[in-house]
PDB file of C-alpha atoms and ligand atoms in Angstrom:
ATOM      1  CA  UNK A   1       4.973-129.520 -79.382  1.00  0.00           C
ATOM      2  CA  UNK A   2       6.143-133.097 -79.499  1.00  0.00           C
ATOM      3  CA  UNK A   3       6.030-135.805 -76.878  1.00  0.00           C
ATOM      4  CA  UNK A   4       9.092-135.353 -74.628  1.00  0.00           C
ATOM      5  CA  UNK A   5      10.519-138.776 -75.384  1.00  0.00           C
ATOM      6  CA  UNK A   6      10.048-138.335 -79.127  1.00  0.00           C
ATOM      7  CA  UNK A   7      11.677-134.903 -79.048  1.00  0.00           C
ATOM      8  CA  UNK A   8      14.609-136.372 -77.112  1.00  0.00           C
ATOM      9  CA  UNK A   9      15.057-139.219 -79.582  1.00  0.00           C
ATOM     10  CA  UNK A  10      14.893-136.858 -82.557  1.00  0.00           C
ATOM     11  CA  UNK A  11      17.386-134.565 -80.878  1.00  0.00           C
ATOM     12  CA  UNK A  12      19.711-137.502 -80.345  1.00  0.00           C
ATOM     13  CA  UNK A  13      19.275-138.555 -83.972  1.00  0.00           C
ATOM     14  CA  UNK A  14      20.532-135.160 -85.167  1.00  0.00           C
ATOM     15  CA  UNK A  15      23.751-135.955 -83.354  1.00  0.00           C
ATOM     16  CA  UNK A  16      23.905-139.477 -84.808  1.00  0.00           C
ATOM     17  CA  UNK A  17      23.430-138.182 -88.340  1.00  0.00           C
ATOM     18  CA  UNK A  18      26.150-135.585 -87.855  1.00  0.00           C
ATOM     19  CA  UNK A  19      28.366-138.317 -86.454  1.00  0.00           C
ATOM     20  CA  UNK A  20      27.612-140.362 -89.580  1.00  0.00           C
ATOM     21  CA  UNK A  21      28.701-137.398 -91.695  1.00  0.00           C
ATOM     22  CA  UNK A  22      31.904-137.123 -89.662  1.00  0.00           C
ATOM     23  CA  UNK A  23      32.561-140.864 -89.930  1.00  0.00           C
ATOM     24  CA  UNK A  24      32.069-140.872 -93.698  1.00  0.00           C
ATOM     25  CA  UNK A  25      34.285-137.837 -94.054  1.00  0.00           C
ATOM     26  CA  UNK A  26      36.939-139.855 -92.257  1.00  0.00           C
ATOM     27  CA  UNK A  27      36.421-142.725 -94.722  1.00  0.00           C
ATOM     28  CA  UNK A  28      36.630-140.262 -97.617  1.00  0.00           C
ATOM     29  CA  UNK A  29      39.808-138.768 -96.215  1.00  0.00           C
ATOM     30  CA  UNK A  30      41.351-142.232 -95.927  1.00  0.00           C
ATOM     31  CA  UNK A  31      40.583-143.160 -99.531  1.00  0.00           C
ATOM     32  CA  UNK A  32      41.924-139.878-100.919  1.00  0.00           C
ATOM     33  CA  UNK A  33      45.121-140.544 -99.023  1.00  0.00           C
ATOM     34  CA  UNK A  34      45.261-144.023-100.543  1.00  0.00           C
ATOM     35  CA  UNK A  35      44.954-142.594-104.064  1.00  0.00           C
ATOM     36  CA  UNK A  36      41.432-143.951-104.522  1.00  0.00           C
ATOM     37  CA  UNK A  37      39.796-140.626-105.295  1.00  0.00           C
ATOM     38  CA  UNK A  38      36.601-142.218-106.614  1.00  0.00           C
ATOM     39  CA  UNK A  39      35.975-144.009-103.316  1.00  0.00           C
ATOM     40  CA  UNK A  40      36.904-140.743-101.597  1.00  0.00           C
ATOM     41  CA  UNK A  41      34.329-138.914-103.679  1.00  0.00           C
ATOM     42  CA  UNK A  42      31.658-141.521-102.980  1.00  0.00           C
ATOM     43  CA  UNK A  43      32.073-141.170 -99.227  1.00  0.00           C
ATOM     44  CA  UNK A  44      32.363-137.388 -99.381  1.00  0.00           C
ATOM     45  CA  UNK A  45      28.934-137.280-100.988  1.00  0.00           C
ATOM     46  CA  UNK A  46      27.670-139.783 -98.440  1.00  0.00           C
ATOM     47  CA  UNK A  47      28.859-137.392 -95.722  1.00  0.00           C
ATOM     48  CA  UNK A  48      26.910-134.572 -97.374  1.00  0.00           C
ATOM     49  CA  UNK A  49      23.780-136.713 -97.394  1.00  0.00           C
ATOM     50  CA  UNK A  50      24.179-137.437 -93.686  1.00  0.00           C
ATOM     51  CA  UNK A  51      24.462-133.712 -92.951  1.00  0.00           C
ATOM     52  CA  UNK A  52      21.223-133.276 -94.916  1.00  0.00           C
ATOM     53  CA  UNK A  53      19.540-135.916 -92.746  1.00  0.00           C
ATOM     54  CA  UNK A  54      20.542-134.005 -89.627  1.00  0.00           C
ATOM     55  CA  UNK A  55      19.254-130.748 -91.118  1.00  0.00           C
ATOM     56  CA  UNK A  56      15.904-132.316 -91.992  1.00  0.00           C
ATOM     57  CA  UNK A  57      15.383-133.541 -88.433  1.00  0.00           C
ATOM     58  CA  UNK A  58      16.457-130.170 -87.038  1.00  0.00           C
ATOM     59  CA  UNK A  59      13.956-128.446 -89.324  1.00  0.00           C
ATOM     60  CA  UNK A  60      11.214-130.872 -88.349  1.00  0.00           C
ATOM     61  CA  UNK A  61      11.812-130.116 -84.677  1.00  0.00           C
ATOM     62  CA  UNK A  62      11.771-126.375 -85.370  1.00  0.00           C
ATOM     63  CA  UNK A  63       8.530-126.736 -87.339  1.00  0.00           C
ATOM     64  CA  UNK A  64       7.024-128.408 -84.301  1.00  0.00           C
ATOM     65  CA  UNK A  65       8.086-125.815 -81.762  1.00  0.00           C
ATOM     66  CA  UNK A  66      11.042-127.779 -80.401  1.00  0.00           C
ATOM     67  CA  UNK A  67      14.483-126.290 -79.914  1.00  0.00           C
ATOM     68  CA  UNK A  68      17.140-128.893 -80.550  1.00  0.00           C
ATOM     69  CA  UNK A  69      20.210-128.963 -78.350  1.00  0.00           C
ATOM     70  CA  UNK A  70      23.388-129.496 -80.332  1.00  0.00           C
ATOM     71  CA  UNK A  71      25.751-131.775 -78.448  1.00  0.00           C
ATOM     72  CA  UNK A  72      29.402-132.647 -79.098  1.00  0.00           C
ATOM     73  CA  UNK A  73      30.063-135.010 -81.982  1.00  0.00           C
ATOM     74  CA  UNK A  74      32.196-138.045 -81.175  1.00  0.00           C
ATOM     75  CA  UNK A  75      35.488-138.711 -82.890  1.00  0.00           C
ATOM     76  CA  UNK A  76      35.081-141.334 -85.670  1.00  0.00           C
ATOM     77  CA  UNK A  77      35.686-144.629 -83.886  1.00  0.00           C
ATOM     78  CA  UNK A  78      36.246-147.071 -86.742  1.00  0.00           C
ATOM     79  CA  UNK A  79      39.706-148.544 -86.973  1.00  0.00           C
ATOM     80  CA  UNK A  80      40.600-148.687 -90.661  1.00  0.00           C
ATOM     81  CA  UNK A  81      42.756-151.682 -91.509  1.00  0.00           C
ATOM     82  CA  UNK A  82      42.177-152.092 -95.259  1.00  0.00           C
ATOM     83  CA  UNK A  83      40.207-150.730 -98.204  1.00  0.00           C
ATOM     84  CA  UNK A  84      37.569-153.372 -97.604  1.00  0.00           C
ATOM     85  CA  UNK A  85      37.319-152.783 -93.844  1.00  0.00           C
ATOM     86  CA  UNK A  86      35.883-149.330 -94.565  1.00  0.00           C
ATOM     87  CA  UNK A  87      33.130-150.762 -96.737  1.00  0.00           C
ATOM     88  CA  UNK A  88      32.240-153.357 -94.125  1.00  0.00           C
ATOM     89  CA  UNK A  89      32.146-150.688 -91.426  1.00  0.00           C
ATOM     90  CA  UNK A  90      29.980-148.494 -93.664  1.00  0.00           C
ATOM     91  CA  UNK A  91      27.420-151.252 -94.093  1.00  0.00           C
ATOM     92  CA  UNK A  92      27.440-152.056 -90.383  1.00  0.00           C
ATOM     93  CA  UNK A  93      26.954-148.401 -89.540  1.00  0.00           C
ATOM     94  CA  UNK A  94      23.963-148.067 -91.856  1.00  0.00           C
ATOM     95  CA  UNK A  95      22.373-151.133 -90.250  1.00  0.00           C
ATOM     96  CA  UNK A  96      22.904-149.498 -86.865  1.00  0.00           C
ATOM     97  CA  UNK A  97      21.296-146.248 -88.041  1.00  0.00           C
ATOM     98  CA  UNK A  98      18.321-148.176 -89.448  1.00  0.00           C
ATOM     99  CA  UNK A  99      17.811-149.587 -85.956  1.00  0.00           C
ATOM    100  CA  UNK A 100      17.858-146.075 -84.473  1.00  0.00           C
ATOM    101  CA  UNK A 101      15.261-144.825 -86.965  1.00  0.00           C
ATOM    102  CA  UNK A 102      13.052-147.838 -86.241  1.00  0.00           C
ATOM    103  CA  UNK A 103      13.292-147.159 -82.522  1.00  0.00           C
ATOM    104  CA  UNK A 104      12.031-143.592 -83.001  1.00  0.00           C
ATOM    105  CA  UNK A 105       9.294-144.855 -85.291  1.00  0.00           C
ATOM    106  CA  UNK A 106       8.217-147.400 -82.712  1.00  0.00           C
ATOM    107  CA  UNK A 107       8.177-144.741 -79.989  1.00  0.00           C
ATOM    108  CA  UNK A 108       6.101-142.421 -82.186  1.00  0.00           C
ATOM    109  CA  UNK A 109       3.681-145.255 -82.889  1.00  0.00           C
ATOM    110  CA  UNK A 110       3.292-146.012 -79.191  1.00  0.00           C
ATOM    111  CA  UNK A 111       2.096-142.450 -78.441  1.00  0.00           C
ATOM    112  CA  UNK A 112       0.048-142.163 -81.654  1.00  0.00           C
ATOM    113  CA  UNK A 113       2.315-139.432 -82.999  1.00  0.00           C
ATOM    114  CA  UNK A 114       1.210-139.908 -86.595  1.00  0.00           C
ATOM    115  CA  UNK A 115       2.891-136.732 -87.781  1.00  0.00           C
ATOM    116  CA  UNK A 116       6.330-137.945 -86.713  1.00  0.00           C
ATOM    117  CA  UNK A 117       5.611-141.381 -88.179  1.00  0.00           C
ATOM    118  CA  UNK A 118       4.805-139.766 -91.500  1.00  0.00           C
ATOM    119  CA  UNK A 119       7.965-137.662 -91.310  1.00  0.00           C
ATOM    120  CA  UNK A 120      10.016-140.768 -90.551  1.00  0.00           C
ATOM    121  CA  UNK A 121       8.547-142.724 -93.460  1.00  0.00           C
ATOM    122  CA  UNK A 122      11.053-141.000 -95.725  1.00  0.00           C
ATOM    123  CA  UNK A 123      13.910-142.029 -93.425  1.00  0.00           C
ATOM    124  CA  UNK A 124      12.743-145.642 -93.286  1.00  0.00           C
ATOM    125  CA  UNK A 125      12.843-145.780 -97.088  1.00  0.00           C
ATOM    126  CA  UNK A 126      16.134-143.897 -97.235  1.00  0.00           C
ATOM    127  CA  UNK A 127      17.745-146.384 -94.842  1.00  0.00           C
ATOM    128  CA  UNK A 128      16.686-149.221 -97.117  1.00  0.00           C
ATOM    129  CA  UNK A 129      18.428-147.480 -99.994  1.00  0.00           C
ATOM    130  CA  UNK A 130      21.514-146.686 -97.957  1.00  0.00           C
ATOM    131  CA  UNK A 131      21.926-150.260 -96.767  1.00  0.00           C
ATOM    132  CA  UNK A 132      21.460-151.445-100.327  1.00  0.00           C
ATOM    133  CA  UNK A 133      24.070-148.992-101.635  1.00  0.00           C
ATOM    134  CA  UNK A 134      26.562-150.062 -98.974  1.00  0.00           C
ATOM    135  CA  UNK A 135      25.954-153.746 -99.765  1.00  0.00           C
ATOM    136  CA  UNK A 136      26.355-153.185-103.496  1.00  0.00           C
ATOM    137  CA  UNK A 137      29.596-151.322-102.978  1.00  0.00           C
ATOM    138  CA  UNK A 138      30.964-154.106-100.788  1.00  0.00           C
ATOM    139  CA  UNK A 139      29.954-156.759-103.335  1.00  0.00           C
ATOM    140  CA  UNK A 140      31.623-154.851-106.153  1.00  0.00           C
ATOM    141  CA  UNK A 141      34.782-154.524-104.121  1.00  0.00           C
ATOM    142  CA  UNK A 142      34.760-158.244-103.363  1.00  0.00           C
ATOM    143  CA  UNK A 143      34.381-158.999-107.059  1.00  0.00           C
ATOM    144  CA  UNK A 144      36.866-156.507-108.464  1.00  0.00           C
ATOM    145  CA  UNK A 145      38.960-155.094-105.624  1.00  0.00           C
ATOM    146  CA  UNK A 146      41.847-157.554-105.883  1.00  0.00           C
ATOM    147  CA  UNK A 147      42.611-156.814-109.527  1.00  0.00           C
ATOM    148  CA  UNK A 148      44.364-153.427-110.012  1.00  0.00           C
ATOM    149  CA  UNK A 149      42.805-152.739-113.423  1.00  0.00           C
ATOM    150  CA  UNK A 150      39.310-153.565-112.224  1.00  0.00           C
ATOM    151  CA  UNK A 151      39.849-151.542-109.062  1.00  0.00           C
ATOM    152  CA  UNK A 152      40.926-148.601-111.211  1.00  0.00           C
ATOM    153  CA  UNK A 153      37.716-148.867-113.224  1.00  0.00           C
ATOM    154  CA  UNK A 154      35.560-149.219-110.121  1.00  0.00           C
ATOM    155  CA  UNK A 155      37.267-146.181-108.608  1.00  0.00           C
ATOM    156  CA  UNK A 156      36.512-144.222-111.789  1.00  0.00           C
ATOM    157  CA  UNK A 157      32.863-145.290-111.598  1.00  0.00           C
ATOM    158  CA  UNK A 158      32.574-144.114-107.989  1.00  0.00           C
ATOM    159  CA  UNK A 159      34.176-140.831-108.979  1.00  0.00           C
ATOM    160  CA  UNK A 160      31.140-140.032-111.124  1.00  0.00           C
ATOM    161  CA  UNK A 161      28.753-139.917-108.151  1.00  0.00           C
ATOM    162  CA  UNK A 162      27.320-136.424-107.747  1.00  0.00           C
ATOM    163  CA  UNK A 163      25.515-134.819-104.856  1.00  0.00           C
ATOM    164  CA  UNK A 164      21.801-134.321-105.096  1.00  0.00           C
ATOM    165  CA  UNK A 165      19.634-132.647-102.488  1.00  0.00           C
ATOM    166  CA  UNK A 166      17.221-134.875-100.539  1.00  0.00           C
ATOM    167  CA  UNK A 167      13.820-135.527-102.085  1.00  0.00           C
ATOM    168  CA  UNK A 168      12.120-134.664 -98.792  1.00  0.00           C
ATOM    169  CA  UNK A 169      11.331-130.962 -98.425  1.00  0.00           C
ATOM    170  CA  UNK A 170      10.022-129.538 -95.160  1.00  0.00           C
TER     171      UNK A 170
HETATM  172 FE1  FEO B   1      21.418-140.889 -92.312  1.00  0.00          FE
HETATM  173 FE2  FEO B   1      23.006-143.137 -93.645  1.00  0.00          FE
HETATM  174  O1  FEO B   1      21.866-142.628 -92.288  1.00  0.00           O
END
């Protein structure tokens, strides 16, 4: 069994990760509609990764004798005003999620829950990568997004992203 507060935070994080998946699916849907299928593909895969994050936390709770409670997932709340606004929102969202992961880590540390800290180590690293990916994408858009030919090539590049299962196995 886990500390009650830790279990609650992990439970909440399942919802946040599923919300992230839902949000990125919304981004993907937007780009497909705009004819930018590569960007659409990139965010579709991002959505799949977020679902994986939720599943990993759910499994961790189950492995520790905790039954997660699945709550309603909010409607995506980002107002999309341009191609670039999505990328900015994506970066901001990842920074927000990093903060959530750090909060759980801090709580685990305060009750000497070393097992949960070790579990979260993967997420801490993953958030670093996700923020970096979002920043890189934004930078590329800023460099090339205004030129149709360059945008076409960038879109093609993003279309090559393929899904791979998370490296963490529980
Ligand atoms: Fe699961 Fe992108 O945070």
